[in-house]
């Protein structure tokens, strides 16, 4: 079954194929199709036509769009075990974490379905006789959704669900490292009744697919989550055609421990929370508590306990219930982290 979805049809595209690797043992999980320049053109044209259709998705009653989002949520729950397994094979995270992700994604689709249904617009008395203002929510247009590899499905849901709820049409470009569950989500969107052209997905690298999408004149908005340098490149690329851009970039988050917290919630809870904050998904979380600032009077005890427990974390295959955390996402990423450790 081909992996690209353009204008309501699954297609192999013209960019060849690429192997998706299991982070645990670098085995090939799946060989997927890659988009070429003509696929980029076709996907944007399909999303553009679907958006510009005056009787299309944007004109559908909000209740209808919300209904499609709810069906996607139900289908996610129906296929939860399968999708969670694929997310683990693709990202390396444990099955427990993948299952939590699928529940989160389900909640996101339900949340935006509810929000759309209650936010159709409202009237406001602006204090001028015989004049009422009506606040209407308009869709932005064709949205390009570019996602990173750490939370592939969850990151996509935060972009796709609100875009669909609002009546936008989309071209999805998932990370080339972890594209598999994004493809599964598009299959569910198709099954849920999203019309042709409204959701399209292209697989490929940033330079070959992400960059031409960010530059494309037929695109109204780019929503991007990923690294700082890529975000800067996307903002530059989108400037030529003055697109709307939403970027969520890298972070370094301080986690502060005061002595009275240790007295209050207890030493165990403080250490548990600090460990989870930094080591969830092997630390590959943009909001990971990567810097720990501890009040001096409790610093030695907290740091010693965290170090001891960190040494004892069982790293292993995400599919193995005995693993407490999975491997890093790729060899390249591990090399980057080892570099940081060495320079530190
Ligand atoms: P990345 O920036 O390398 O890639 C992210 C996405 O952008 C991928 O789909 C990639 O193919 C695409 N891309 C790359 N170059 C592009 C270009 N020139 N034009 C358009 N698209 C391009 O990031 P990554 O390594 O996949 O993800 C890790 C980074 O993401 C980390 O810095 C992490 O902190 C950050 N992140 C941030 C958040 C957040 O919410 N702020 C969430 C998750 C991850």
PDB file of C-alpha atoms in Angstrom, residues 43-327:
ATOM      1  CA  UNK A  43      -0.631  18.076  -2.885  1.00  0.00           C
ATOM      2  CA  UNK A  44      -0.704  21.873  -2.662  1.00  0.00           C
ATOM      3  CA  UNK A  45      -2.989  22.059  -5.720  1.00  0.00           C
ATOM      4  CA  UNK A  46      -5.358  19.513  -4.148  1.00  0.00           C
ATOM      5  CA  UNK A  47      -5.439  21.321  -0.795  1.00  0.00           C
ATOM      6  CA  UNK A  48      -5.891  24.666  -2.594  1.00  0.00           C
ATOM      7  CA  UNK A  49      -8.798  23.400  -4.719  1.00  0.00           C
ATOM      8  CA  UNK A  50     -10.439  21.762  -1.700  1.00  0.00           C
ATOM      9  CA  UNK A  51     -10.151  24.991   0.277  1.00  0.00           C
ATOM     10  CA  UNK A  52     -11.264  27.289  -2.548  1.00  0.00           C
ATOM     11  CA  UNK A  53     -14.351  25.184  -3.285  1.00  0.00           C
ATOM     12  CA  UNK A  54     -17.178  27.421  -2.013  1.00  0.00           C
ATOM     13  CA  UNK A  55     -19.265  24.348  -1.210  1.00  0.00           C
ATOM     14  CA  UNK A  56     -16.370  22.378   0.212  1.00  0.00           C
ATOM     15  CA  UNK A  57     -14.946  21.567   3.667  1.00  0.00           C
ATOM     16  CA  UNK A  58     -14.831  25.168   4.891  1.00  0.00           C
ATOM     17  CA  UNK A  59     -18.531  25.603   4.082  1.00  0.00           C
ATOM     18  CA  UNK A  60     -19.573  22.383   5.794  1.00  0.00           C
ATOM     19  CA  UNK A  61     -21.614  23.011   8.937  1.00  0.00           C
ATOM     20  CA  UNK A  62     -19.422  23.074  12.013  1.00  0.00           C
ATOM     21  CA  UNK A  63     -21.404  20.141  13.400  1.00  0.00           C
ATOM     22  CA  UNK A  64     -20.401  18.080  10.377  1.00  0.00           C
ATOM     23  CA  UNK A  65     -16.699  18.876  10.758  1.00  0.00           C
ATOM     24  CA  UNK A  66     -16.898  18.218  14.501  1.00  0.00           C
ATOM     25  CA  UNK A  67     -18.567  14.884  13.747  1.00  0.00           C
ATOM     26  CA  UNK A  68     -15.647  13.859  11.528  1.00  0.00           C
ATOM     27  CA  UNK A  69     -13.182  14.767  14.298  1.00  0.00           C
ATOM     28  CA  UNK A  70     -15.144  12.649  16.770  1.00  0.00           C
ATOM     29  CA  UNK A  71     -15.120   9.716  14.359  1.00  0.00           C
ATOM     30  CA  UNK A  72     -11.338  10.038  14.045  1.00  0.00           C
ATOM     31  CA  UNK A  73     -11.133   9.941  17.859  1.00  0.00           C
ATOM     32  CA  UNK A  74     -13.268   6.784  17.983  1.00  0.00           C
ATOM     33  CA  UNK A  75     -11.165   5.102  15.285  1.00  0.00           C
ATOM     34  CA  UNK A  76      -7.969   5.966  17.193  1.00  0.00           C
ATOM     35  CA  UNK A  77      -9.363   4.109  20.190  1.00  0.00           C
ATOM     36  CA  UNK A  78     -10.479   1.183  18.016  1.00  0.00           C
ATOM     37  CA  UNK A  79      -6.928   0.821  16.619  1.00  0.00           C
ATOM     38  CA  UNK A  80      -5.109   1.938  19.768  1.00  0.00           C
ATOM     39  CA  UNK A  81      -2.988  -1.194  20.295  1.00  0.00           C
ATOM     40  CA  UNK A  82      -1.838  -1.350  16.692  1.00  0.00           C
ATOM     41  CA  UNK A  83      -1.002   2.353  16.472  1.00  0.00           C
ATOM     42  CA  UNK A  84       0.799   2.267  19.838  1.00  0.00           C
ATOM     43  CA  UNK A  85       2.925  -0.660  18.658  1.00  0.00           C
ATOM     44  CA  UNK A  86       3.851   1.154  15.442  1.00  0.00           C
ATOM     45  CA  UNK A  87       4.694   4.324  17.406  1.00  0.00           C
ATOM     46  CA  UNK A  88       7.014   2.274  19.635  1.00  0.00           C
ATOM     47  CA  UNK A  89       8.711   0.592  16.655  1.00  0.00           C
ATOM     48  CA  UNK A  90       9.123   3.999  15.008  1.00  0.00           C
ATOM     49  CA  UNK A  91      10.234   6.201  17.942  1.00  0.00           C
ATOM     50  CA  UNK A  92      11.672   3.656  20.405  1.00  0.00           C
ATOM     51  CA  UNK A  93       9.494   4.887  23.284  1.00  0.00           C
ATOM     52  CA  UNK A  94       7.925   2.289  25.568  1.00  0.00           C
ATOM     53  CA  UNK A  95       4.500   0.861  24.781  1.00  0.00           C
ATOM     54  CA  UNK A  96       3.200   2.427  27.987  1.00  0.00           C
ATOM     55  CA  UNK A  97       4.232   5.866  26.690  1.00  0.00           C
ATOM     56  CA  UNK A  98       2.832   5.166  23.210  1.00  0.00           C
ATOM     57  CA  UNK A  99      -0.535   4.155  24.652  1.00  0.00           C
ATOM     58  CA  UNK A 100      -0.620   7.373  26.668  1.00  0.00           C
ATOM     59  CA  UNK A 101       0.135   9.290  23.458  1.00  0.00           C
ATOM     60  CA  UNK A 102      -2.794   7.653  21.611  1.00  0.00           C
ATOM     61  CA  UNK A 103      -5.152   8.535  24.478  1.00  0.00           C
ATOM     62  CA  UNK A 104      -3.828  12.106  24.398  1.00  0.00           C
ATOM     63  CA  UNK A 105      -4.335  12.316  20.651  1.00  0.00           C
ATOM     64  CA  UNK A 106      -7.889  10.992  21.024  1.00  0.00           C
ATOM     65  CA  UNK A 107      -8.581  13.661  23.640  1.00  0.00           C
ATOM     66  CA  UNK A 108      -7.173  16.353  21.339  1.00  0.00           C
ATOM     67  CA  UNK A 109      -9.591  15.417  18.524  1.00  0.00           C
ATOM     68  CA  UNK A 110     -12.524  15.377  20.956  1.00  0.00           C
ATOM     69  CA  UNK A 111     -11.455  18.691  22.482  1.00  0.00           C
ATOM     70  CA  UNK A 112     -11.325  20.473  19.121  1.00  0.00           C
ATOM     71  CA  UNK A 113     -14.610  18.884  18.039  1.00  0.00           C
ATOM     72  CA  UNK A 114     -16.243  20.382  21.131  1.00  0.00           C
ATOM     73  CA  UNK A 115     -14.460  23.704  20.728  1.00  0.00           C
ATOM     74  CA  UNK A 116     -15.528  24.036  17.095  1.00  0.00           C
ATOM     75  CA  UNK A 117     -19.109  23.205  17.969  1.00  0.00           C
ATOM     76  CA  UNK A 118     -19.273  25.885  20.667  1.00  0.00           C
ATOM     77  CA  UNK A 119     -17.253  28.598  18.914  1.00  0.00           C
ATOM     78  CA  UNK A 120     -19.309  29.171  15.817  1.00  0.00           C
ATOM     79  CA  UNK A 121     -19.251  32.876  16.491  1.00  0.00           C
ATOM     80  CA  UNK A 122     -20.966  35.214  18.911  1.00  0.00           C
ATOM     81  CA  UNK A 123     -22.447  38.662  18.895  1.00  0.00           C
ATOM     82  CA  UNK A 124     -21.062  41.439  21.014  1.00  0.00           C
ATOM     83  CA  UNK A 125     -22.860  44.605  22.155  1.00  0.00           C
ATOM     84  CA  UNK A 126     -20.271  47.264  21.436  1.00  0.00           C
ATOM     85  CA  UNK A 127     -22.248  50.028  23.152  1.00  0.00           C
ATOM     86  CA  UNK A 128     -23.453  51.792  20.001  1.00  0.00           C
ATOM     87  CA  UNK A 129     -27.263  51.840  19.515  1.00  0.00           C
ATOM     88  CA  UNK A 130     -28.569  49.565  16.726  1.00  0.00           C
ATOM     89  CA  UNK A 131     -25.103  48.162  16.090  1.00  0.00           C
ATOM     90  CA  UNK A 132     -24.075  44.630  16.960  1.00  0.00           C
ATOM     91  CA  UNK A 133     -20.686  43.129  16.241  1.00  0.00           C
ATOM     92  CA  UNK A 134     -20.471  39.497  15.270  1.00  0.00           C
ATOM     93  CA  UNK A 135     -17.269  37.608  15.881  1.00  0.00           C
ATOM     94  CA  UNK A 136     -16.826  34.996  13.184  1.00  0.00           C
ATOM     95  CA  UNK A 137     -14.042  32.448  13.019  1.00  0.00           C
ATOM     96  CA  UNK A 138     -12.607  32.101   9.531  1.00  0.00           C
ATOM     97  CA  UNK A 139     -10.301  29.316   8.395  1.00  0.00           C
ATOM     98  CA  UNK A 140      -6.799  30.437   7.408  1.00  0.00           C
ATOM     99  CA  UNK A 141      -6.633  28.348   4.231  1.00  0.00           C
ATOM    100  CA  UNK A 142      -4.088  25.782   3.085  1.00  0.00           C
ATOM    101  CA  UNK A 143      -1.925  24.799   6.061  1.00  0.00           C
ATOM    102  CA  UNK A 144       1.365  22.943   5.873  1.00  0.00           C
ATOM    103  CA  UNK A 145       1.948  20.906   9.031  1.00  0.00           C
ATOM    104  CA  UNK A 146       5.590  19.961   9.666  1.00  0.00           C
ATOM    105  CA  UNK A 147       6.341  17.774  12.682  1.00  0.00           C
ATOM    106  CA  UNK A 148       9.390  16.425  14.588  1.00  0.00           C
ATOM    107  CA  UNK A 149      10.244  12.865  15.628  1.00  0.00           C
ATOM    108  CA  UNK A 150       9.783  12.844  19.396  1.00  0.00           C
ATOM    109  CA  UNK A 151       5.973  12.866  19.582  1.00  0.00           C
ATOM    110  CA  UNK A 152       5.018  12.268  15.946  1.00  0.00           C
ATOM    111  CA  UNK A 153       1.330  11.575  16.398  1.00  0.00           C
ATOM    112  CA  UNK A 154       0.683  13.942  19.287  1.00  0.00           C
ATOM    113  CA  UNK A 155       2.480  16.856  17.614  1.00  0.00           C
ATOM    114  CA  UNK A 156       0.472  16.234  14.460  1.00  0.00           C
ATOM    115  CA  UNK A 157      -2.833  16.113  16.350  1.00  0.00           C
ATOM    116  CA  UNK A 158      -2.187  19.549  17.890  1.00  0.00           C
ATOM    117  CA  UNK A 159      -1.937  20.942  14.367  1.00  0.00           C
ATOM    118  CA  UNK A 160      -4.366  18.802  12.370  1.00  0.00           C
ATOM    119  CA  UNK A 161      -7.375  18.749  14.711  1.00  0.00           C
ATOM    120  CA  UNK A 162      -7.723  22.553  15.056  1.00  0.00           C
ATOM    121  CA  UNK A 163      -7.012  23.085  11.344  1.00  0.00           C
ATOM    122  CA  UNK A 164      -9.754  20.642  10.345  1.00  0.00           C
ATOM    123  CA  UNK A 165     -12.155  21.970  12.949  1.00  0.00           C
ATOM    124  CA  UNK A 166     -11.702  25.484  11.564  1.00  0.00           C
ATOM    125  CA  UNK A 167     -12.295  24.404   7.951  1.00  0.00           C
ATOM    126  CA  UNK A 168      -8.686  24.571   6.730  1.00  0.00           C
ATOM    127  CA  UNK A 169      -7.139  22.083   4.336  1.00  0.00           C
ATOM    128  CA  UNK A 170      -3.721  20.557   5.006  1.00  0.00           C
ATOM    129  CA  UNK A 171      -0.542  19.104   3.634  1.00  0.00           C
ATOM    130  CA  UNK A 172       1.228  17.073   6.319  1.00  0.00           C
ATOM    131  CA  UNK A 173       5.022  16.586   6.274  1.00  0.00           C
ATOM    132  CA  UNK A 174       6.033  14.320   9.166  1.00  0.00           C
ATOM    133  CA  UNK A 175       9.619  13.799  10.266  1.00  0.00           C
ATOM    134  CA  UNK A 176      11.445  11.467   7.904  1.00  0.00           C
ATOM    135  CA  UNK A 177      12.710   9.648  11.019  1.00  0.00           C
ATOM    136  CA  UNK A 178       9.213   8.746  12.315  1.00  0.00           C
ATOM    137  CA  UNK A 179       6.543   8.987   9.585  1.00  0.00           C
ATOM    138  CA  UNK A 180       4.585   5.780  10.221  1.00  0.00           C
ATOM    139  CA  UNK A 181       1.798   6.742  12.626  1.00  0.00           C
ATOM    140  CA  UNK A 182       1.130   9.980  10.722  1.00  0.00           C
ATOM    141  CA  UNK A 183       0.287   7.825   7.707  1.00  0.00           C
ATOM    142  CA  UNK A 184      -1.970   5.671   9.909  1.00  0.00           C
ATOM    143  CA  UNK A 185      -3.752   8.797  11.161  1.00  0.00           C
ATOM    144  CA  UNK A 186      -4.421   9.943   7.598  1.00  0.00           C
ATOM    145  CA  UNK A 187      -5.901   6.520   6.841  1.00  0.00           C
ATOM    146  CA  UNK A 188      -8.259   6.998   9.793  1.00  0.00           C
ATOM    147  CA  UNK A 189      -9.139  10.514   8.602  1.00  0.00           C
ATOM    148  CA  UNK A 190     -10.044   9.039   5.219  1.00  0.00           C
ATOM    149  CA  UNK A 191     -12.171   6.340   6.893  1.00  0.00           C
ATOM    150  CA  UNK A 192     -13.837   8.993   9.061  1.00  0.00           C
ATOM    151  CA  UNK A 193     -15.050  10.799   5.947  1.00  0.00           C
ATOM    152  CA  UNK A 194     -12.616  13.670   5.415  1.00  0.00           C
ATOM    153  CA  UNK A 195     -13.262  14.651   1.773  1.00  0.00           C
ATOM    154  CA  UNK A 196     -10.562  14.326  -0.937  1.00  0.00           C
ATOM    155  CA  UNK A 197      -7.966  17.106  -0.957  1.00  0.00           C
ATOM    156  CA  UNK A 198      -8.683  18.236   2.600  1.00  0.00           C
ATOM    157  CA  UNK A 199      -5.895  16.162   4.164  1.00  0.00           C
ATOM    158  CA  UNK A 200      -2.808  15.254   2.147  1.00  0.00           C
ATOM    159  CA  UNK A 201       0.410  13.676   3.392  1.00  0.00           C
ATOM    160  CA  UNK A 202       3.853  13.769   1.817  1.00  0.00           C
ATOM    161  CA  UNK A 203       6.847  11.838   3.151  1.00  0.00           C
ATOM    162  CA  UNK A 204      10.406  12.967   2.599  1.00  0.00           C
ATOM    163  CA  UNK A 205      13.225  15.018   4.058  1.00  0.00           C
ATOM    164  CA  UNK A 206      13.151  18.642   5.151  1.00  0.00           C
ATOM    165  CA  UNK A 207      15.153  19.963   2.203  1.00  0.00           C
ATOM    166  CA  UNK A 208      13.320  17.908  -0.450  1.00  0.00           C
ATOM    167  CA  UNK A 209       9.721  18.271   0.779  1.00  0.00           C
ATOM    168  CA  UNK A 210       9.496  20.614   3.811  1.00  0.00           C
ATOM    169  CA  UNK A 211      11.382  23.517   2.247  1.00  0.00           C
ATOM    170  CA  UNK A 212       9.438  23.636  -1.062  1.00  0.00           C
ATOM    171  CA  UNK A 213       6.184  23.481   0.915  1.00  0.00           C
ATOM    172  CA  UNK A 214       7.295  26.399   3.133  1.00  0.00           C
ATOM    173  CA  UNK A 215       8.170  28.425   0.019  1.00  0.00           C
ATOM    174  CA  UNK A 216       5.081  27.523  -1.983  1.00  0.00           C
ATOM    175  CA  UNK A 217       2.831  30.379  -3.117  1.00  0.00           C
ATOM    176  CA  UNK A 218      -0.288  28.214  -2.815  1.00  0.00           C
ATOM    177  CA  UNK A 219       0.168  27.770   0.944  1.00  0.00           C
ATOM    178  CA  UNK A 220      -1.377  30.208   3.458  1.00  0.00           C
ATOM    179  CA  UNK A 221       0.172  28.984   6.699  1.00  0.00           C
ATOM    180  CA  UNK A 222       3.008  26.823   7.960  1.00  0.00           C
ATOM    181  CA  UNK A 223       2.767  25.265  11.405  1.00  0.00           C
ATOM    182  CA  UNK A 224       6.128  23.857  12.420  1.00  0.00           C
ATOM    183  CA  UNK A 225       7.550  22.130  15.473  1.00  0.00           C
ATOM    184  CA  UNK A 226      11.214  21.243  15.539  1.00  0.00           C
ATOM    185  CA  UNK A 227      14.685  22.701  15.904  1.00  0.00           C
ATOM    186  CA  UNK A 228      15.633  26.387  16.073  1.00  0.00           C
ATOM    187  CA  UNK A 229      17.672  26.501  12.839  1.00  0.00           C
ATOM    188  CA  UNK A 230      14.858  24.814  10.884  1.00  0.00           C
ATOM    189  CA  UNK A 231      12.336  27.233  12.358  1.00  0.00           C
ATOM    190  CA  UNK A 232      14.476  30.157  11.230  1.00  0.00           C
ATOM    191  CA  UNK A 233      14.747  28.682   7.717  1.00  0.00           C
ATOM    192  CA  UNK A 234      10.965  28.220   7.553  1.00  0.00           C
ATOM    193  CA  UNK A 235      10.286  31.792   8.663  1.00  0.00           C
ATOM    194  CA  UNK A 236      12.707  33.036   5.976  1.00  0.00           C
ATOM    195  CA  UNK A 237      11.169  30.770   3.313  1.00  0.00           C
ATOM    196  CA  UNK A 238       7.644  31.849   4.149  1.00  0.00           C
ATOM    197  CA  UNK A 239       8.493  35.567   4.010  1.00  0.00           C
ATOM    198  CA  UNK A 240       8.514  35.697   0.211  1.00  0.00           C
ATOM    199  CA  UNK A 241       4.786  35.009   0.036  1.00  0.00           C
ATOM    200  CA  UNK A 242       3.948  36.453   3.504  1.00  0.00           C
ATOM    201  CA  UNK A 243       2.498  33.307   5.002  1.00  0.00           C
ATOM    202  CA  UNK A 244       1.302  32.968   8.540  1.00  0.00           C
ATOM    203  CA  UNK A 245       3.814  30.953  10.512  1.00  0.00           C
ATOM    204  CA  UNK A 246       3.555  29.197  13.874  1.00  0.00           C
ATOM    205  CA  UNK A 247       6.814  27.795  15.208  1.00  0.00           C
ATOM    206  CA  UNK A 248       7.522  25.823  18.367  1.00  0.00           C
ATOM    207  CA  UNK A 249      11.262  25.357  18.698  1.00  0.00           C
ATOM    208  CA  UNK A 250      13.795  23.804  21.042  1.00  0.00           C
ATOM    209  CA  UNK A 251      13.827  24.493  24.767  1.00  0.00           C
ATOM    210  CA  UNK A 252      15.983  24.172  27.873  1.00  0.00           C
ATOM    211  CA  UNK A 253      13.722  24.099  30.856  1.00  0.00           C
ATOM    212  CA  UNK A 254      14.760  24.731  34.452  1.00  0.00           C
ATOM    213  CA  UNK A 255      13.231  22.609  37.176  1.00  0.00           C
ATOM    214  CA  UNK A 256      13.496  24.295  40.562  1.00  0.00           C
ATOM    215  CA  UNK A 257      13.525  22.392  43.852  1.00  0.00           C
ATOM    216  CA  UNK A 258      13.126  24.352  47.091  1.00  0.00           C
ATOM    217  CA  UNK A 259      13.877  22.876  50.478  1.00  0.00           C
ATOM    218  CA  UNK A 260      10.293  23.437  51.634  1.00  0.00           C
ATOM    219  CA  UNK A 261       9.051  21.316  48.737  1.00  0.00           C
ATOM    220  CA  UNK A 262      11.123  18.449  50.064  1.00  0.00           C
ATOM    221  CA  UNK A 263       9.595  19.062  53.511  1.00  0.00           C
ATOM    222  CA  UNK A 264       6.102  19.433  52.007  1.00  0.00           C
ATOM    223  CA  UNK A 265       5.479  16.732  49.372  1.00  0.00           C
ATOM    224  CA  UNK A 266       8.396  14.611  50.551  1.00  0.00           C
ATOM    225  CA  UNK A 267      11.819  13.670  49.283  1.00  0.00           C
ATOM    226  CA  UNK A 268      10.556  10.685  47.249  1.00  0.00           C
ATOM    227  CA  UNK A 269       8.008  12.716  45.311  1.00  0.00           C
ATOM    228  CA  UNK A 270      10.502  15.469  44.549  1.00  0.00           C
ATOM    229  CA  UNK A 271      13.040  12.979  43.218  1.00  0.00           C
ATOM    230  CA  UNK A 272      10.392  11.021  41.263  1.00  0.00           C
ATOM    231  CA  UNK A 273       9.104  14.182  39.608  1.00  0.00           C
ATOM    232  CA  UNK A 274      12.553  15.501  38.775  1.00  0.00           C
ATOM    233  CA  UNK A 275      13.517  12.144  37.246  1.00  0.00           C
ATOM    234  CA  UNK A 276      10.340  11.882  35.181  1.00  0.00           C
ATOM    235  CA  UNK A 277      10.713  15.480  34.041  1.00  0.00           C
ATOM    236  CA  UNK A 278      14.119  14.858  32.521  1.00  0.00           C
ATOM    237  CA  UNK A 279      14.113  11.163  31.562  1.00  0.00           C
ATOM    238  CA  UNK A 280      10.630  10.644  30.098  1.00  0.00           C
ATOM    239  CA  UNK A 281      11.078   9.329  26.544  1.00  0.00           C
ATOM    240  CA  UNK A 282      14.838   9.193  27.249  1.00  0.00           C
ATOM    241  CA  UNK A 283      14.879  12.968  27.701  1.00  0.00           C
ATOM    242  CA  UNK A 284      13.687  13.605  24.131  1.00  0.00           C
ATOM    243  CA  UNK A 285      10.973  16.029  25.201  1.00  0.00           C
ATOM    244  CA  UNK A 286      11.035  19.718  24.260  1.00  0.00           C
ATOM    245  CA  UNK A 287       9.728  20.579  27.737  1.00  0.00           C
ATOM    246  CA  UNK A 288      12.045  18.165  29.567  1.00  0.00           C
ATOM    247  CA  UNK A 289      13.298  19.451  32.922  1.00  0.00           C
ATOM    248  CA  UNK A 290      16.837  19.439  31.601  1.00  0.00           C
ATOM    249  CA  UNK A 291      18.292  21.856  34.172  1.00  0.00           C
ATOM    250  CA  UNK A 292      17.850  21.187  37.847  1.00  0.00           C
ATOM    251  CA  UNK A 293      18.226  24.097  40.257  1.00  0.00           C
ATOM    252  CA  UNK A 294      18.201  22.874  43.861  1.00  0.00           C
ATOM    253  CA  UNK A 295      18.240  24.917  47.065  1.00  0.00           C
ATOM    254  CA  UNK A 296      21.613  24.467  48.711  1.00  0.00           C
ATOM    255  CA  UNK A 297      20.432  22.898  51.974  1.00  0.00           C
ATOM    256  CA  UNK A 298      18.940  19.873  50.137  1.00  0.00           C
ATOM    257  CA  UNK A 299      21.119  19.884  47.028  1.00  0.00           C
ATOM    258  CA  UNK A 300      23.573  17.132  47.955  1.00  0.00           C
ATOM    259  CA  UNK A 301      20.867  14.682  49.003  1.00  0.00           C
ATOM    260  CA  UNK A 302      18.630  15.366  45.975  1.00  0.00           C
ATOM    261  CA  UNK A 303      21.462  15.202  43.448  1.00  0.00           C
ATOM    262  CA  UNK A 304      22.920  12.012  44.954  1.00  0.00           C
ATOM    263  CA  UNK A 305      19.545  10.251  44.906  1.00  0.00           C
ATOM    264  CA  UNK A 306      18.727  11.363  41.357  1.00  0.00           C
ATOM    265  CA  UNK A 307      22.130  10.208  40.138  1.00  0.00           C
ATOM    266  CA  UNK A 308      21.725   6.818  41.831  1.00  0.00           C
ATOM    267  CA  UNK A 309      18.228   6.298  40.439  1.00  0.00           C
ATOM    268  CA  UNK A 310      19.239   7.492  36.964  1.00  0.00           C
ATOM    269  CA  UNK A 311      21.970   4.838  36.933  1.00  0.00           C
ATOM    270  CA  UNK A 312      19.345   2.215  37.723  1.00  0.00           C
ATOM    271  CA  UNK A 313      16.861   3.103  34.942  1.00  0.00           C
ATOM    272  CA  UNK A 314      16.317   0.047  32.739  1.00  0.00           C
ATOM    273  CA  UNK A 315      16.837   1.125  29.125  1.00  0.00           C
ATOM    274  CA  UNK A 316      15.723  -1.358  26.501  1.00  0.00           C
ATOM    275  CA  UNK A 317      13.358  -2.362  23.720  1.00  0.00           C
ATOM    276  CA  UNK A 318      10.200  -0.270  23.978  1.00  0.00           C
ATOM    277  CA  UNK A 319       8.158  -3.422  23.289  1.00  0.00           C
ATOM    278  CA  UNK A 320       9.653  -5.177  26.342  1.00  0.00           C
ATOM    279  CA  UNK A 321       7.461  -4.522  29.423  1.00  0.00           C
ATOM    280  CA  UNK A 322      10.604  -4.661  31.583  1.00  0.00           C
ATOM    281  CA  UNK A 323      12.042  -1.530  29.893  1.00  0.00           C
ATOM    282  CA  UNK A 324      11.484   1.673  31.835  1.00  0.00           C
ATOM    283  CA  UNK A 325      12.614   3.816  28.926  1.00  0.00           C
ATOM    284  CA  UNK A 326      13.469   3.178  25.298  1.00  0.00           C
ATOM    285  CA  UNK A 327      16.554   3.949  23.221  1.00  0.00           C
TER     286      UNK A 327
END
